[in-house]
XYZ file of C-alpha atoms in Angstrom:
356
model
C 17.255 0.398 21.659
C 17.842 2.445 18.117
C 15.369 2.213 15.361
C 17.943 1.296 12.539
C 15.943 2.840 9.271
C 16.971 1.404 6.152
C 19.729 2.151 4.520
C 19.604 5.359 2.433
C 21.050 5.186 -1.252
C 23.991 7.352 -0.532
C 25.355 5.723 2.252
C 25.708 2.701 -0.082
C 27.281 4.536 -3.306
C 29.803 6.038 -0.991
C 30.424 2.701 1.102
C 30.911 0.720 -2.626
C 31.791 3.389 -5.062
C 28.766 2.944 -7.124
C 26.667 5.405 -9.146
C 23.946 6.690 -7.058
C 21.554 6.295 -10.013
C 22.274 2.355 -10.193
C 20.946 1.167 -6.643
C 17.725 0.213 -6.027
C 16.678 0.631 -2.237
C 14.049 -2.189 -1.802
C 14.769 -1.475 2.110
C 12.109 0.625 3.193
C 8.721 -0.241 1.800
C 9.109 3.222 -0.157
C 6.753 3.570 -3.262
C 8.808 2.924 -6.318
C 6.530 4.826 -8.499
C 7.158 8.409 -7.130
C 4.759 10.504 -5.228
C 1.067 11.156 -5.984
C 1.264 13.511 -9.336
C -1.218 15.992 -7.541
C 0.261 16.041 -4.454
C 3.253 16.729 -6.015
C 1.749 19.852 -8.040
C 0.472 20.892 -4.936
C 4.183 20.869 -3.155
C 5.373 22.923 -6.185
C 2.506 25.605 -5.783
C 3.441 25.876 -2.356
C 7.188 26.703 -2.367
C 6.575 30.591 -2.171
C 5.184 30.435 1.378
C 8.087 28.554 3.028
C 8.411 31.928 4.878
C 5.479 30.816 6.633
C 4.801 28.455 9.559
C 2.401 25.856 8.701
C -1.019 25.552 9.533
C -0.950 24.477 12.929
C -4.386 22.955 12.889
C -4.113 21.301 9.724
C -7.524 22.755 8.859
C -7.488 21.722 5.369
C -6.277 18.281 5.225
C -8.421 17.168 8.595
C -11.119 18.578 6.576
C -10.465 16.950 3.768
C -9.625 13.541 5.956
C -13.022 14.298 7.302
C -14.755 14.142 4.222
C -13.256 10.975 2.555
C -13.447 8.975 5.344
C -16.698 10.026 6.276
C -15.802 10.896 9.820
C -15.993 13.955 12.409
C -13.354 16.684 12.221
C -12.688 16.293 15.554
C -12.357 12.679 15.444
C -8.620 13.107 13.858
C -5.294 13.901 14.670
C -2.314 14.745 12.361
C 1.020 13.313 12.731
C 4.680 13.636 11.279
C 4.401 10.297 9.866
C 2.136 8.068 11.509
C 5.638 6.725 13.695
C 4.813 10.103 15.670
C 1.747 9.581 16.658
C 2.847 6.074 17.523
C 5.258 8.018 20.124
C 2.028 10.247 21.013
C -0.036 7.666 21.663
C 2.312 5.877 24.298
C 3.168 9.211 25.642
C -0.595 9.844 26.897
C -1.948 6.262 27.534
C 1.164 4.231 29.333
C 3.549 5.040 31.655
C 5.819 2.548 34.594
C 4.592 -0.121 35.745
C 1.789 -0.291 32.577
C 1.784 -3.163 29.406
C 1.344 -2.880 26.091
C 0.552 -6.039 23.881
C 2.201 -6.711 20.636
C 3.551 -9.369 18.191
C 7.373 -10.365 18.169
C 7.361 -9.514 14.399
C 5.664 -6.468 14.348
C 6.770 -2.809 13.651
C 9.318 -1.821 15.879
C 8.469 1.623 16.875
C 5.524 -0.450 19.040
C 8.356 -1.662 21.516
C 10.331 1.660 21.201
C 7.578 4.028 22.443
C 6.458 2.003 25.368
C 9.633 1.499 26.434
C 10.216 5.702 26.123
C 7.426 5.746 28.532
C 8.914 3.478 30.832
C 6.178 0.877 30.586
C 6.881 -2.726 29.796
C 6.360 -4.257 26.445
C 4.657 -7.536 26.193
C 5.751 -9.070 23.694
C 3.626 -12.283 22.153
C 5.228 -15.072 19.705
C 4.441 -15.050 16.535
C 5.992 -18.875 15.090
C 7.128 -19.560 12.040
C 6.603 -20.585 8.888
C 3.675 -18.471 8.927
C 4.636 -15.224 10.882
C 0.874 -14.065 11.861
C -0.472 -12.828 14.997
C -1.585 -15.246 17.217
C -4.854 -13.213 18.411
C -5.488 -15.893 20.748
C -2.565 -15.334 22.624
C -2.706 -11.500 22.905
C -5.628 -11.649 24.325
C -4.519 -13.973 27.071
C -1.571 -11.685 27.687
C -4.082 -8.666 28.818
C -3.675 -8.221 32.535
C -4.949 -5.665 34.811
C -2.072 -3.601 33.932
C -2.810 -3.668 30.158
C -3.334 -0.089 28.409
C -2.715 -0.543 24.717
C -2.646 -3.411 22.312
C -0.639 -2.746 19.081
C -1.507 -4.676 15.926
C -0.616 -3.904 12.366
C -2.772 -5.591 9.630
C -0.928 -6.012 6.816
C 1.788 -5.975 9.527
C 5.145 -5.120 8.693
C 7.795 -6.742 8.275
C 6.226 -10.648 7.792
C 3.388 -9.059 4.754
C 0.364 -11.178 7.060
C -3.078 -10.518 6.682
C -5.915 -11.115 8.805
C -9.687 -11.410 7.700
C -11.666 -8.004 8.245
C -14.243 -9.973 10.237
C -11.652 -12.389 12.559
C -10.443 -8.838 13.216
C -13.550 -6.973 13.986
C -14.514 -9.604 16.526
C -11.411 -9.588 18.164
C -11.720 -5.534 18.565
C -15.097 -6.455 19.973
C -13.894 -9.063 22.776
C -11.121 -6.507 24.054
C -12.261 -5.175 27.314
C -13.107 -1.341 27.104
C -10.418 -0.299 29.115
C -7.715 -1.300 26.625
C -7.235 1.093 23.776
C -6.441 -0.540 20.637
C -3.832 0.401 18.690
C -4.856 -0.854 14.496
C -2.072 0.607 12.551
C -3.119 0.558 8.981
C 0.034 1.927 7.131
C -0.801 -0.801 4.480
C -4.202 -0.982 4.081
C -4.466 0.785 0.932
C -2.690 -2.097 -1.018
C -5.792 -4.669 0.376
C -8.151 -2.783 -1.836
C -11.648 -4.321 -1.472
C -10.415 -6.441 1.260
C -9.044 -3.863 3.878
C -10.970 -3.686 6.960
C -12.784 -0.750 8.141
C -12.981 -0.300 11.875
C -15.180 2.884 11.778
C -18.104 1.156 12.684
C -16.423 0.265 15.728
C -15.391 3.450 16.623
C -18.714 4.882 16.033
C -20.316 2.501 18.854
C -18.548 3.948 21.555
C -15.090 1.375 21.327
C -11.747 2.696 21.760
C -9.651 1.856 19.225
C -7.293 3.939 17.407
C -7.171 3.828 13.289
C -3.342 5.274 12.040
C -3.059 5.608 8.616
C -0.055 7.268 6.189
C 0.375 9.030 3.421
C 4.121 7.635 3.197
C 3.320 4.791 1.375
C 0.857 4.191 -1.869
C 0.967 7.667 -2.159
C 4.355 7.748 -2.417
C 5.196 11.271 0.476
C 7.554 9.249 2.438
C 9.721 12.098 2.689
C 7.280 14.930 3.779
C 6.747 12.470 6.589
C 2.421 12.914 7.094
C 0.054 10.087 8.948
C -3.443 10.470 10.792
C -5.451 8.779 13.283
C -8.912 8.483 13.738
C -10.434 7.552 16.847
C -13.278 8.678 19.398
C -13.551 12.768 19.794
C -12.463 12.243 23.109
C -9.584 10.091 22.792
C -8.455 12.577 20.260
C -9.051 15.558 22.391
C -6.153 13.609 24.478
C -4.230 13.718 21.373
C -3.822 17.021 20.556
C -2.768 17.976 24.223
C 0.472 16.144 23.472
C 0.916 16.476 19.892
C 3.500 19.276 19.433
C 2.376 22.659 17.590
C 3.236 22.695 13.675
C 4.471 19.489 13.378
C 3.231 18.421 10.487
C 5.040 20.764 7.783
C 3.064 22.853 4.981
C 4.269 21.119 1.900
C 3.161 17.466 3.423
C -0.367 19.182 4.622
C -0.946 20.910 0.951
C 0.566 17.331 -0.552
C -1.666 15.078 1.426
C -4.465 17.125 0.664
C -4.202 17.191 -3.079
C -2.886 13.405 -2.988
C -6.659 12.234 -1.392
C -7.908 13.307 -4.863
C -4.945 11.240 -6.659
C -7.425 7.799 -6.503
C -6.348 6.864 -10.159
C -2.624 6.930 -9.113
C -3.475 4.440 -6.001
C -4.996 2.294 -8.250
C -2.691 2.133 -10.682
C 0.013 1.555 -7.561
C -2.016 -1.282 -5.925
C -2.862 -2.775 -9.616
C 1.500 -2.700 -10.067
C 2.376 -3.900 -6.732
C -0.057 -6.876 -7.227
C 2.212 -8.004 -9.956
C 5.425 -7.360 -8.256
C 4.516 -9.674 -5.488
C 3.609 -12.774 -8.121
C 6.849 -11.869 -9.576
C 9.064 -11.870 -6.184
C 7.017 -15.090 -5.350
C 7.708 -16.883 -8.860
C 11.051 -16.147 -8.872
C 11.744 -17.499 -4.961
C 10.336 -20.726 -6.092
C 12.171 -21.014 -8.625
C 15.199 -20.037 -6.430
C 13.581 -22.684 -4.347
C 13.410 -20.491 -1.392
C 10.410 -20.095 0.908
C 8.014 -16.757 1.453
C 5.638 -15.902 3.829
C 2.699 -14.679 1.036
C 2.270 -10.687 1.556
C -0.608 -8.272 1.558
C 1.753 -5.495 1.518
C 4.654 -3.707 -0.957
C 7.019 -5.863 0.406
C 7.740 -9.841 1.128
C 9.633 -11.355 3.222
C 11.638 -14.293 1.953
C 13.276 -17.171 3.988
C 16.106 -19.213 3.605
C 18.331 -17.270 2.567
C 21.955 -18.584 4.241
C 24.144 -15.908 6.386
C 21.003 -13.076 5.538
C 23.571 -10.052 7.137
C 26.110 -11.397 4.586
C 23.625 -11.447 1.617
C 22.910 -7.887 2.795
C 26.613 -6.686 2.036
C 26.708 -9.206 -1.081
C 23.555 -7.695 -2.774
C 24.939 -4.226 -1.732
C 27.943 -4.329 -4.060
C 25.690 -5.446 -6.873
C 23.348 -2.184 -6.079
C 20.359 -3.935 -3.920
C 19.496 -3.101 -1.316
C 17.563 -4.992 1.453
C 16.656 -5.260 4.539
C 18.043 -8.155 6.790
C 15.016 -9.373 9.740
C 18.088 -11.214 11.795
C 14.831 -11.624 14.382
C 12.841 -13.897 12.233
C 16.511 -16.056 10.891
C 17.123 -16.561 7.500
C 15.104 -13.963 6.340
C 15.190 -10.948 4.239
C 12.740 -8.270 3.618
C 12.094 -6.583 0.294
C 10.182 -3.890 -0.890
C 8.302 -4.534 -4.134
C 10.013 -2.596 -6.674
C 9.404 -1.931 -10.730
C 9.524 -4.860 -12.264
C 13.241 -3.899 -13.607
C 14.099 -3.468 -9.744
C 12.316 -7.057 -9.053
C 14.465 -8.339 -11.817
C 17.543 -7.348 -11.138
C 17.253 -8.347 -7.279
C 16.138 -11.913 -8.019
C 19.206 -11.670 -9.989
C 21.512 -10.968 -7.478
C 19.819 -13.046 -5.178
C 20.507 -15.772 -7.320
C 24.336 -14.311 -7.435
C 24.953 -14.449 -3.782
C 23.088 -18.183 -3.645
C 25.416 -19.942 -6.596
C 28.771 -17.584 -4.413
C 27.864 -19.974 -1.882
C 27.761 -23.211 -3.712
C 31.353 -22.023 -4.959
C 32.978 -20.955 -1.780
């Protein structure tokens, strides 16, 4: 299958002849705020040297991982968004005739690598109303052909959370022979409450951290994500990963953007109250939610969601349908004039109905 990104402002302006400046794109969990401040200084000082290749080591944002994560060097591994290393990490642990574990409402690139590596994807229910990962069930679905377990926490697109602890003892139950796969694109936004798996990867365990600088600090479009892991599983790593692909203005912005920890706060501190506005104004749409941990929420209910796509579209929203849970559309937590005008047009598309 095709990943289907979100739909990109342009498209839309052309599609409905609207000003380009008058859509808000709540489609793909971008930061609303713009990137980091520093990181975007440090793009700007950078321009000149576009002559140049990049630093094909990444020497001075591993180093500079290194340090505030309080990890080896060589325990880390650079990506072109943390979706590439996704691909890398399928490319050296499965291939036909192995399984890889994942929810049925998790991130799709999971199914899409394993299945680039002709290996089969086991896929494991994940019910509604609640969405979550059933880590019962995964673990039942390991067989002797299991390489990799995938799990997202806050997983995208349902916005569940799991406890730091529930999750730490499931890492430790895993039998060693499985590599697991905790993609943490959205832990930032837990704050006190994200997990830290580094003690587990310090005893010997191999699990596999991935973490992005697309998201609270807002360098979506330089495209930059890490892993950390064991030094050996990352030695694996860097056989595959291909040679400068990780461009010079994302290394010099995620560098400077690790030093931006006021501007992540003041994101996390903003998307906190977009999500209790989204969630006020559903119920008083009287629609249902499934309550996020992320910069985005998933809301239910919603009648025909592919037509309330195209019907918020016209009005300059845009979402992002999930026809695999139902009724159910995905938004990205905007400012709170974005958050105002969608609930808005939400409410539009619900009273069109009642009308029709």
């Amino acid at each position: 299958p095709v990943y289907v990104t979100g739909k990109p402002i342009a498209y839309t302006a052309r599609e409905f002849g609207l000003d380009p400046a008058k859509i808000d794109k709540l489609a793909s969990n971008e930061n609303p705020y713009g990137p980091s401040p520093k990181g975007l200084a440090a793009v700007r000082a950078a321009l000149r040297t576009l002559n140049l290749y990049p630093d094909g080591g990444c020497y001075d944002l591993s180093h500079k991982i290194a340090d505030f994560r309080k990890v080896d060097v060589n325990q880390i591994v650079l990506g072109n968004g943390s979706n590439e290393l996704l691909d890398i990490i399928a490319h050296v642990f499965l291939g036909p005739g192995d399984e890889a574990i994942m929810g049925e409402h998790g991130f799709a690139v999971y199914k899409l690598a394993s299945l680039a590596q002709n290996a089969k994807p086991v896929v494991v229910p994940m019910p509604a109303p609640a969405y979550n990962y059933d880590l019962a069930a995964m673990k039942a679905a390991i067989t002797p052909r299991t390489r990799v377990m995938f799990l997202a926490n806050p997983n995208n697109p349902t916005g569940t959370d799991i406890s730091a602890q529930t999750l730490t003892d499931f890492a430790k139950s895993l039998p060693e022979n499985i590599i697991l796969v905790m993609d943490e694109a959205y832990t930032e936004f837990l704050g006190d409450a994200a997990q830290d798996f580094l003690p587990l990867i310090r005893e010997g365990r191999p699990v596999i951290c991935l973490r992005t600088f697309s998201k609270i600090y807002g360098l979506a479009g330089l495209r930059c994500g890490y892993a950390i892991t064991r030094p050996d599983i990352a030695g694996l790593l860097q056989r595959v990963r291909e040679p400068f692909n990780v461009n010079s203005l994302a290394q010099v912005a995620a560098t400077a953007a690790l030093d931006d920890q006021d501007y992540v706060n003041k994101v996390r501190g903003k998307n906190a109250k977009g999500l209790v506005q989204l969630s006020k104004g559903f119920e008083k749409l009287g629609l249902p939610y499934v309550p996020s941990h992320a910069n985005f929420i998933a809301v239910a209910g919603v009648p025909q969601p592919m037509k309330a796509f195209e019907f918020l579209q016209k009005l300059g929203t845009i979402v992002r349908p999930q026809p695999a849970m139902g009724d159910v559309l995905r938004v990205t937590v905007g400012t709170t004039a974005q958050n105002a005008r969608f609930l808005k047009n939400l409410a539009a598309y619900l009273d069109s109905l009642k009308n029709a």
